[in-house]
Short mmCIF file of C-alpha atoms in Angstrom, two decimals:
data_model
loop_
_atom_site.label_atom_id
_atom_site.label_comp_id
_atom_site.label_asym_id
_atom_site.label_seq_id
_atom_site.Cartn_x
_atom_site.Cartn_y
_atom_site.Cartn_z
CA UNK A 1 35.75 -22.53 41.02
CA UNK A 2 38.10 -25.60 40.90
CA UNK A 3 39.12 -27.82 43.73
CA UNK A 4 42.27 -26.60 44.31
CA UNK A 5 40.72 -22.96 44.64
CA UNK A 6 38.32 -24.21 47.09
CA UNK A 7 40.91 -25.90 48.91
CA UNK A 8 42.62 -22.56 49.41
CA UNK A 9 40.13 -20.74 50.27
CA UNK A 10 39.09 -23.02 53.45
CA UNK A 11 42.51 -23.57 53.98
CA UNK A 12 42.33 -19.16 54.33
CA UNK A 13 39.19 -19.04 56.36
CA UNK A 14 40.59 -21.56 58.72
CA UNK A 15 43.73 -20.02 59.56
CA UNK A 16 42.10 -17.28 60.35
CA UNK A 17 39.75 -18.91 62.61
CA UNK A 18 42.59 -20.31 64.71
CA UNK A 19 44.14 -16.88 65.03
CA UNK A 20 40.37 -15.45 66.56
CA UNK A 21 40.68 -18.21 68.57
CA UNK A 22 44.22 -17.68 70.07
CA UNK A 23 43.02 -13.63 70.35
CA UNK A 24 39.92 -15.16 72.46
CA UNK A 25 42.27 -17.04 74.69
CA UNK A 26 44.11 -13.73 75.22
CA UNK A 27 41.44 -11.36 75.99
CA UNK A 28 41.61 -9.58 72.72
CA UNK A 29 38.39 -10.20 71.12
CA UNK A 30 36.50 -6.86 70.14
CA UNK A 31 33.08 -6.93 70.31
CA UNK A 32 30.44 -4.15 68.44
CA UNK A 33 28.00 -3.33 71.17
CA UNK A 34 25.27 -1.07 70.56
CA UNK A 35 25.25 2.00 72.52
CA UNK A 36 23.07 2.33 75.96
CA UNK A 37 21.99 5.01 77.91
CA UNK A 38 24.70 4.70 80.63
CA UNK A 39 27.08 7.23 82.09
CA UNK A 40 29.37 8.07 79.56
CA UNK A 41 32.61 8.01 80.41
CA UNK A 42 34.02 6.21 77.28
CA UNK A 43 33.00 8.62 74.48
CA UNK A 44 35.12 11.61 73.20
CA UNK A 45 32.62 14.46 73.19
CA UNK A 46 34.38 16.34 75.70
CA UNK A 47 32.52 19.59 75.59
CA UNK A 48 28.84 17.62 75.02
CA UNK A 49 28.24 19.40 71.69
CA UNK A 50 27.39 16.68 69.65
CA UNK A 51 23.87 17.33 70.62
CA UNK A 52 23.94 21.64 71.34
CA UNK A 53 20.95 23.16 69.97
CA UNK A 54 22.62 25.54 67.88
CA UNK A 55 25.00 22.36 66.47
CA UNK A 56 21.78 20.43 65.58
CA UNK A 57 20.16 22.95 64.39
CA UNK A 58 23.05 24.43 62.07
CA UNK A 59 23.34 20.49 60.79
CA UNK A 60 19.39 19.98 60.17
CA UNK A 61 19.21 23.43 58.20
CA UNK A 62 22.05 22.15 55.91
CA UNK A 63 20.70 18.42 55.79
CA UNK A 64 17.60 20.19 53.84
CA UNK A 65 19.11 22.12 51.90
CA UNK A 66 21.61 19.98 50.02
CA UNK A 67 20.81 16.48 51.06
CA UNK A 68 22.02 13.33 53.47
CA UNK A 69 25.61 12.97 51.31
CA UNK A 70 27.93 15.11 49.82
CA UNK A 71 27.62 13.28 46.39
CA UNK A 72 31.24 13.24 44.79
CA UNK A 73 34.79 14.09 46.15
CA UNK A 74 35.88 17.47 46.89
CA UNK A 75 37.30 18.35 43.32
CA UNK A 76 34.26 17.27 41.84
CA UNK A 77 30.58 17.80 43.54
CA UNK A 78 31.32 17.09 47.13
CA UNK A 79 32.74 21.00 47.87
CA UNK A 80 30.25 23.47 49.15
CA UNK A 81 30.32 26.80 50.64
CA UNK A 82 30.02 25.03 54.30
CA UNK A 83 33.22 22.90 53.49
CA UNK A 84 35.05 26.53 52.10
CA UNK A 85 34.03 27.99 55.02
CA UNK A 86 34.78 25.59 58.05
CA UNK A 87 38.37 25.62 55.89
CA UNK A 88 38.41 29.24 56.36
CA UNK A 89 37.11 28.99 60.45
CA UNK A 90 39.45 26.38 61.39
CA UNK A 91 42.55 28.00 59.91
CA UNK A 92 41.47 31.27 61.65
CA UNK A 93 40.95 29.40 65.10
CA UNK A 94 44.55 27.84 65.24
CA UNK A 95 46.43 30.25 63.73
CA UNK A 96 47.71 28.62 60.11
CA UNK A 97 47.57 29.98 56.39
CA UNK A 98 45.13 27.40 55.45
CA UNK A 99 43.25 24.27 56.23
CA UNK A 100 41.98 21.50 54.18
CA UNK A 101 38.83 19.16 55.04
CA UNK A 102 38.62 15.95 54.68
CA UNK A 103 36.15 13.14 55.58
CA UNK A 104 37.87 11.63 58.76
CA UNK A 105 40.99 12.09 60.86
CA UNK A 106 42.39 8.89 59.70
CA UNK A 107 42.31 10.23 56.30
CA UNK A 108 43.61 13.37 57.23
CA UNK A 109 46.64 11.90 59.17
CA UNK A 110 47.33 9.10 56.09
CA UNK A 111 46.74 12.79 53.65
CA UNK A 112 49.46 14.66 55.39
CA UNK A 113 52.36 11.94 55.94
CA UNK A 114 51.51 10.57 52.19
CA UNK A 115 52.13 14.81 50.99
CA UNK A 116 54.98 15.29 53.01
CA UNK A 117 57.72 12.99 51.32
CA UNK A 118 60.72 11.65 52.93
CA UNK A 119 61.31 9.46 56.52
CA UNK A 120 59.51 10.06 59.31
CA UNK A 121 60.02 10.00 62.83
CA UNK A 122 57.19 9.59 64.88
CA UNK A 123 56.35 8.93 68.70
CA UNK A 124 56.21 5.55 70.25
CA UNK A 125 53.14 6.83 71.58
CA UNK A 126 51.34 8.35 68.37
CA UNK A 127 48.03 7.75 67.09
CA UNK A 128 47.96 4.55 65.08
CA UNK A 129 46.50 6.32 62.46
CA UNK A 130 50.04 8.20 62.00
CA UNK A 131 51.94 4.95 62.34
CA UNK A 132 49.57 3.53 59.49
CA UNK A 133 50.50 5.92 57.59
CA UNK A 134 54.03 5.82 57.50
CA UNK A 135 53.41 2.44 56.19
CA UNK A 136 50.66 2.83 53.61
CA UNK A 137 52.79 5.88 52.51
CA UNK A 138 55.95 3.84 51.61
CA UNK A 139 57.86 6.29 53.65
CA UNK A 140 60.72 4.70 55.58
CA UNK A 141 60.14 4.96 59.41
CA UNK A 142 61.13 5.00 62.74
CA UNK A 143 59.86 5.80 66.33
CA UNK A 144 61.75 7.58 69.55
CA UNK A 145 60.74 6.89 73.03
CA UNK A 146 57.58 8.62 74.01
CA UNK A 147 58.28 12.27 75.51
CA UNK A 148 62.23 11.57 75.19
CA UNK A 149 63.76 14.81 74.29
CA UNK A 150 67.52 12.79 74.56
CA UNK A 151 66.23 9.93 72.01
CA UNK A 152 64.64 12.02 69.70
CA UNK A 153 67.77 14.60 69.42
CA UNK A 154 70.13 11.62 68.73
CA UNK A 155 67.75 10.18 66.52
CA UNK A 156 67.26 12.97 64.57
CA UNK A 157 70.84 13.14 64.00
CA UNK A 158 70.85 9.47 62.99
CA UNK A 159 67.74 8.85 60.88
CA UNK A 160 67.83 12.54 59.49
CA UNK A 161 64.04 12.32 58.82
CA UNK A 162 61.90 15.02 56.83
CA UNK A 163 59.46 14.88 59.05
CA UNK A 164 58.72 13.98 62.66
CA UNK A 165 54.92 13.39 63.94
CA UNK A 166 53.63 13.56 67.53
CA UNK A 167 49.95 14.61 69.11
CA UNK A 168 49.26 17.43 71.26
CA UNK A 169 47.28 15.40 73.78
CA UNK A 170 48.18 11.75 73.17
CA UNK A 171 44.91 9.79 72.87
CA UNK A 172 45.42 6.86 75.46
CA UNK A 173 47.88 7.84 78.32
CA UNK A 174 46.07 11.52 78.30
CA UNK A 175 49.36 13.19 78.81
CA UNK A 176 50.76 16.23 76.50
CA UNK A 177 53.80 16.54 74.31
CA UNK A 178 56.49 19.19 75.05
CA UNK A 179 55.97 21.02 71.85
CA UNK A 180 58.33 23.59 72.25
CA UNK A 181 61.33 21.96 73.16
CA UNK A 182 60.35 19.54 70.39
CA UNK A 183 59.92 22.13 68.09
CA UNK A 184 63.50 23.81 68.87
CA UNK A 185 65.06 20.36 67.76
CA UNK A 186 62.81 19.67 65.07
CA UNK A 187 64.21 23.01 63.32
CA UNK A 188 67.21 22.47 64.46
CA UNK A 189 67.95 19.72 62.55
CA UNK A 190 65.92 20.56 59.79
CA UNK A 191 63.13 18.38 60.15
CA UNK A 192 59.11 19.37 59.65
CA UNK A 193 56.67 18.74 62.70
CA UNK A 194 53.23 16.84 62.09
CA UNK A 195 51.20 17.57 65.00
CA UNK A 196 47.91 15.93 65.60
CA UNK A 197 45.80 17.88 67.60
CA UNK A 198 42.53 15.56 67.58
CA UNK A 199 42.30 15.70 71.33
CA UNK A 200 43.27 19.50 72.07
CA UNK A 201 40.76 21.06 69.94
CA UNK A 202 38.55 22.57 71.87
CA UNK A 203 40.06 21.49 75.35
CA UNK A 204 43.04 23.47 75.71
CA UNK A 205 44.34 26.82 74.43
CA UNK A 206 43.04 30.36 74.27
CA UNK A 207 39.32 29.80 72.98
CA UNK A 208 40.22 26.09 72.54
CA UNK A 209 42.46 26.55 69.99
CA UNK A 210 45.14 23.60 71.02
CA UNK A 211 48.02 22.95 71.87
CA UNK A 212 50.17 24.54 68.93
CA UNK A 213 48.75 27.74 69.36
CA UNK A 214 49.17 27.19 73.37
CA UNK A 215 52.79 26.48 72.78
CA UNK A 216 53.52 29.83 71.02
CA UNK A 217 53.63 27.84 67.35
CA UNK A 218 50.79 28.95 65.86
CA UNK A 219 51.48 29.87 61.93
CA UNK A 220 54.94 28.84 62.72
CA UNK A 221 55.86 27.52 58.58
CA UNK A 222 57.55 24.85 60.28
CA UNK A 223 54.45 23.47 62.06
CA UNK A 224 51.59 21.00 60.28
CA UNK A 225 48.42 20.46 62.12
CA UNK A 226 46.29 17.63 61.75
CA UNK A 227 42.83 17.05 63.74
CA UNK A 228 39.69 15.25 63.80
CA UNK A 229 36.11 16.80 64.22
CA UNK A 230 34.74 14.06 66.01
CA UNK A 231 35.89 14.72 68.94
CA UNK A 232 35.45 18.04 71.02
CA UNK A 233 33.15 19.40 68.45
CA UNK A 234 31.12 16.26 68.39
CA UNK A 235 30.91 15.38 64.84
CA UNK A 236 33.07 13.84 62.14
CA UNK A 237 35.43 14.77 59.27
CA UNK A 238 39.32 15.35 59.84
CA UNK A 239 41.62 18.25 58.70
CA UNK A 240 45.43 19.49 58.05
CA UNK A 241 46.23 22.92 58.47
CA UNK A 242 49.17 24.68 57.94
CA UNK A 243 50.88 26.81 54.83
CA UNK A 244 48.94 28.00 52.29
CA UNK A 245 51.35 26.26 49.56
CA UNK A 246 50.49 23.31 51.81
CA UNK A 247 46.57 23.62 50.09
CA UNK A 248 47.68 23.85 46.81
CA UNK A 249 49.74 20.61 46.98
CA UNK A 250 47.22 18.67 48.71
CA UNK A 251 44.32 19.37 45.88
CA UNK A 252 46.88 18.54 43.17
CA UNK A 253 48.50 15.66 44.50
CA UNK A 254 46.65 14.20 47.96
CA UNK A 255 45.09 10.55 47.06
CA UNK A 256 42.88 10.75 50.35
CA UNK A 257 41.52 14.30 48.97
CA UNK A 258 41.25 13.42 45.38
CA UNK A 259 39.63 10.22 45.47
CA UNK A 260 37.70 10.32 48.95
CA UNK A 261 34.00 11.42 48.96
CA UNK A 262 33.74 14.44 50.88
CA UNK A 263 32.05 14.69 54.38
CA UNK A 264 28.33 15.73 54.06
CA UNK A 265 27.58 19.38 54.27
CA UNK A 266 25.58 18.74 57.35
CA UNK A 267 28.08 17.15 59.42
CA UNK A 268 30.56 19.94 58.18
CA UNK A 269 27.37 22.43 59.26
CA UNK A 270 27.40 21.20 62.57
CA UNK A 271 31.15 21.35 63.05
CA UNK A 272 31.22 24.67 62.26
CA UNK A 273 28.74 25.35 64.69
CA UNK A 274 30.55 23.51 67.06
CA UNK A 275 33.81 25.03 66.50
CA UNK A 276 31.61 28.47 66.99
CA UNK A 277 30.51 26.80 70.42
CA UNK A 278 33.59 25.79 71.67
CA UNK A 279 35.26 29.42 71.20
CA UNK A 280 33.22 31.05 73.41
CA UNK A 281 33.35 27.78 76.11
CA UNK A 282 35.57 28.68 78.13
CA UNK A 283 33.77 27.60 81.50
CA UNK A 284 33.64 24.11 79.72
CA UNK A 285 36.95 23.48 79.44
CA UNK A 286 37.04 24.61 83.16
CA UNK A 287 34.91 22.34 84.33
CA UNK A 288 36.69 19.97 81.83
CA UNK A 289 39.79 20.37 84.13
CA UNK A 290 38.16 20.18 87.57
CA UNK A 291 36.46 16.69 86.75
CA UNK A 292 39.81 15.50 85.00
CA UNK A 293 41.98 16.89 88.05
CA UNK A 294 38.71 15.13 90.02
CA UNK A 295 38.90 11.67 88.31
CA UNK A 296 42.46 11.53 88.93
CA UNK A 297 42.73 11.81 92.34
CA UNK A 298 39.83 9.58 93.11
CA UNK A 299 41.79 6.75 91.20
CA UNK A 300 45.31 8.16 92.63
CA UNK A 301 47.08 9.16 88.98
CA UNK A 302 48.56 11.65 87.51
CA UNK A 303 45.89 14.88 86.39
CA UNK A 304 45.72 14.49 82.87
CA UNK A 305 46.69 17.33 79.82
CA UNK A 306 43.09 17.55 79.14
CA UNK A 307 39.70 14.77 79.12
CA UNK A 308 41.70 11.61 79.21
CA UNK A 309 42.88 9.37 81.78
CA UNK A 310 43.83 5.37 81.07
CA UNK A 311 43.81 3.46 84.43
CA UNK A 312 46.04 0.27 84.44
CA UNK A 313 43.87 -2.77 84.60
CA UNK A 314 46.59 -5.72 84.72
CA UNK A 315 45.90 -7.95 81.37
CA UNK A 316 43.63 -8.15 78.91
CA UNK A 317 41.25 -10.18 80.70
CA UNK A 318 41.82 -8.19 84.09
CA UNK A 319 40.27 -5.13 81.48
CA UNK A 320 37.40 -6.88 80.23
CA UNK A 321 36.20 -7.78 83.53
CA UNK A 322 36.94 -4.21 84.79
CA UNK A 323 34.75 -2.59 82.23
CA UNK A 324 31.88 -5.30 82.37
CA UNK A 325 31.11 -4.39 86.10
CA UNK A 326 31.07 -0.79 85.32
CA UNK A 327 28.71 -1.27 82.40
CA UNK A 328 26.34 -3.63 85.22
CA UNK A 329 26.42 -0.31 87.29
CA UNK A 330 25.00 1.58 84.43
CA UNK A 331 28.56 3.63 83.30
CA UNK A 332 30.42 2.94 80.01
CA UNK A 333 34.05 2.88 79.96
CA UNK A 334 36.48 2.19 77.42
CA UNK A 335 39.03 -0.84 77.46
CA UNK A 336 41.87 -1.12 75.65
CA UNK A 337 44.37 -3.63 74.48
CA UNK A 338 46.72 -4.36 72.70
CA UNK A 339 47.67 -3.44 70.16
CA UNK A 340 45.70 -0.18 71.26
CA UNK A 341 47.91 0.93 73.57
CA UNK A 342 51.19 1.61 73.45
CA UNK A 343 52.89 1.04 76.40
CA UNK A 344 51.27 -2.94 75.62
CA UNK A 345 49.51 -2.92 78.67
CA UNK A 346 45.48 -3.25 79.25
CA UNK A 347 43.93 -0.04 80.68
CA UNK A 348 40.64 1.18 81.19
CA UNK A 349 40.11 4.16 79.15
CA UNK A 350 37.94 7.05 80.68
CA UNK A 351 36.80 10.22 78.66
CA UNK A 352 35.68 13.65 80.39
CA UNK A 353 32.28 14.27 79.50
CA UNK A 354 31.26 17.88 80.41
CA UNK A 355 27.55 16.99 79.05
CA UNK A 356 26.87 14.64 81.18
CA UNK A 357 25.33 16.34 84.91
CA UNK A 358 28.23 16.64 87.30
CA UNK A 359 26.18 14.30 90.11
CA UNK A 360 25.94 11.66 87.52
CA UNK A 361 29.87 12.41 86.72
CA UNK A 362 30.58 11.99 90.22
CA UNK A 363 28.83 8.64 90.37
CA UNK A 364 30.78 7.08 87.43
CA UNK A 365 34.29 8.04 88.67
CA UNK A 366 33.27 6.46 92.29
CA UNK A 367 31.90 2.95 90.37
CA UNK A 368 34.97 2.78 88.30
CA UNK A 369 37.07 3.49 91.76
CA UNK A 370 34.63 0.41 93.52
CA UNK A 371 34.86 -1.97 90.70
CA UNK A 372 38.34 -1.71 90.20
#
């Protein structure tokens, strides 16, 4: 390597030590911690079925039989009967044509944006993952105030997007999109909606089916789903959902289904299981909504769509603090910062739990209410 090359390369690693250095000196350092065995408030297995007997179970029978990985992508050895048939479940449970695996919701989100050609609109609010894509897509973009019915009518009439994206649930303020309305103007103007429902499966909706269904749209051919399996069903893997010409396209054309290694039959084992779980769990998502309605009036807020609420913690540092003396007490919370949140304001992020013993659920909510 010559000098000059050298010289570049420090010159690289160096810059981008000063810029971890200015993120230290605002409180925006991330740090990998290993998990402990404290109160979980900060995970998103809402329903506690990442460790059901019948979900580990279904998942070790299938780890047996074909193996730890899925071996190729879908189109080549990574397709099994389990992935045909979760497909088959999960378009069944919320109502659509069809629905196409894949092996995360990032994936999924970045799969569906990247098929559906043209500008987008999408939520202040929405799930990085959908902003991310926009951009990795090439598609021009643009964002309307979160929840603003006014903004997104008058942008719709001047950005004329194909397709406008939003989440059911939205994953850091907790609170739920007005789906109908924003369906009305969607087709209206002649736009497509992109829904991702990663945080309504399984918590809201007849049987847990989410918030599309909930809001009467359910098959509607101007409706796209997209979700995540890792969070109320406890495992991992993402998935769009919506017309069956929709499936076609996506196996012909979609980069992050052609050329992504599936998700391994036992993970997609134990989703299924999951999802079978969650249909019939109806006192789950009850309790689900008493300790949400519980946790919100114990830290004065407003009762969240479904198992999250994001308490404002002042700045970054103000955060970091907030969620180190909960951790001391023996209950993990999240923290976020920006750029995770999209109001740009530090929160503590707290995730309903239904797994863990209401007495011990109890206890978190009141340390998080002390430390605060």
């Amino acid at each position: 390597m010559s000098d000059a090359v050298l010289a570049d390369t420090a010159d690289l690693w160096n810059r981008l030590g000063r810029k971890a250095d200015l993120r230290a000196k605002a409180g925006l350092t991330r740090t990998v911690r290993t998990r402990t065995d404290a109160i979980d408030l900060a995970g998103n297995d809402y329903l506690g079925l990442s460790r059901h007997p019948a979900v580990l179970a279904a998942a070790a029978a299938a780890l047996t039989e074909h193996g730890l990985g899925a071996s190729g992508s879908r189109l080549v050895r990574g397709t099994t009967e389990i992935h045909e048939a979760f497909e088959t479940d999960f378009a069944r449970h919320t109502g659509t044509e069809t629905a196409v695996l894949y092996s995360s919701g990032y994936m999924a989100n970045l799969g569906a944006v990247a098929a559906l050609a043209g500008p987008v609109l999408l939520d202040a609010h929405a799930h990085a993952s959908l902003h991310d894509a926009a951009r990795l897509a090439g598609r021009p973009s643009e964002t309307f105030a979160h929840n603003d019915l006014d903004d997104l009518e008058r942008q719709l009439r001047e950005v004329r997007p194909s397709l406008v994206a939003v989440e059911s649930v939205y994953s850091v303020l907790g609170d739920a999109a007005p789906l109908r309305e924003i369906h009305a103007l969607t087709s209206a103007h002649g736009a497509l909606l992109l829904v991702d429902e990663a945080h309504a499966i399984g918590t809201i909706g007849d049987a847990g089916s989410g918030g599309v269904p909930a809001a009467g749209l359910a098959g509607d051919p101007g409706v796209v789903l997209t979700a995540t399996l890792s969070k109320a069903l406890g495992a991992a893997g993402g998935v769009i959902a919506g017309p069956a010409v929709l499936r076609r396209h996506l196996h012909d054309t979609g980069r992050t289904f052609i050329f992504d290694t599936a998700p391994p039959p036992a993970v997609v084992s134990g989703a299924s299981a999951a999802l079978a779980v969650a249909r019939e769990s109806d006192a789950a998502r009850a309790e689900l909504a008493r300790r949400a309605t519980l946790a919100a009036e114990a830290l004065e807020m407003p009762v969240p769509a479904a198992g999250v609420l994001s308490p404002p913690a002042g700045d970054a540092h103000a955060a970091t603090a907030w969620a180190a003396r909960c951790a001391e007490e023996g209950v993990a919370v999240g923290c976020f910062r920006p750029p995770s949140t999209p109001d740009h304001r530090s929160r503590l992020r707290i995730t309903i739990n239904t797994g863990v013993p209401a007495e011990d659920f109890d206890r978190a909510i009141a340390v998080v209410r002390k430390t605060r």
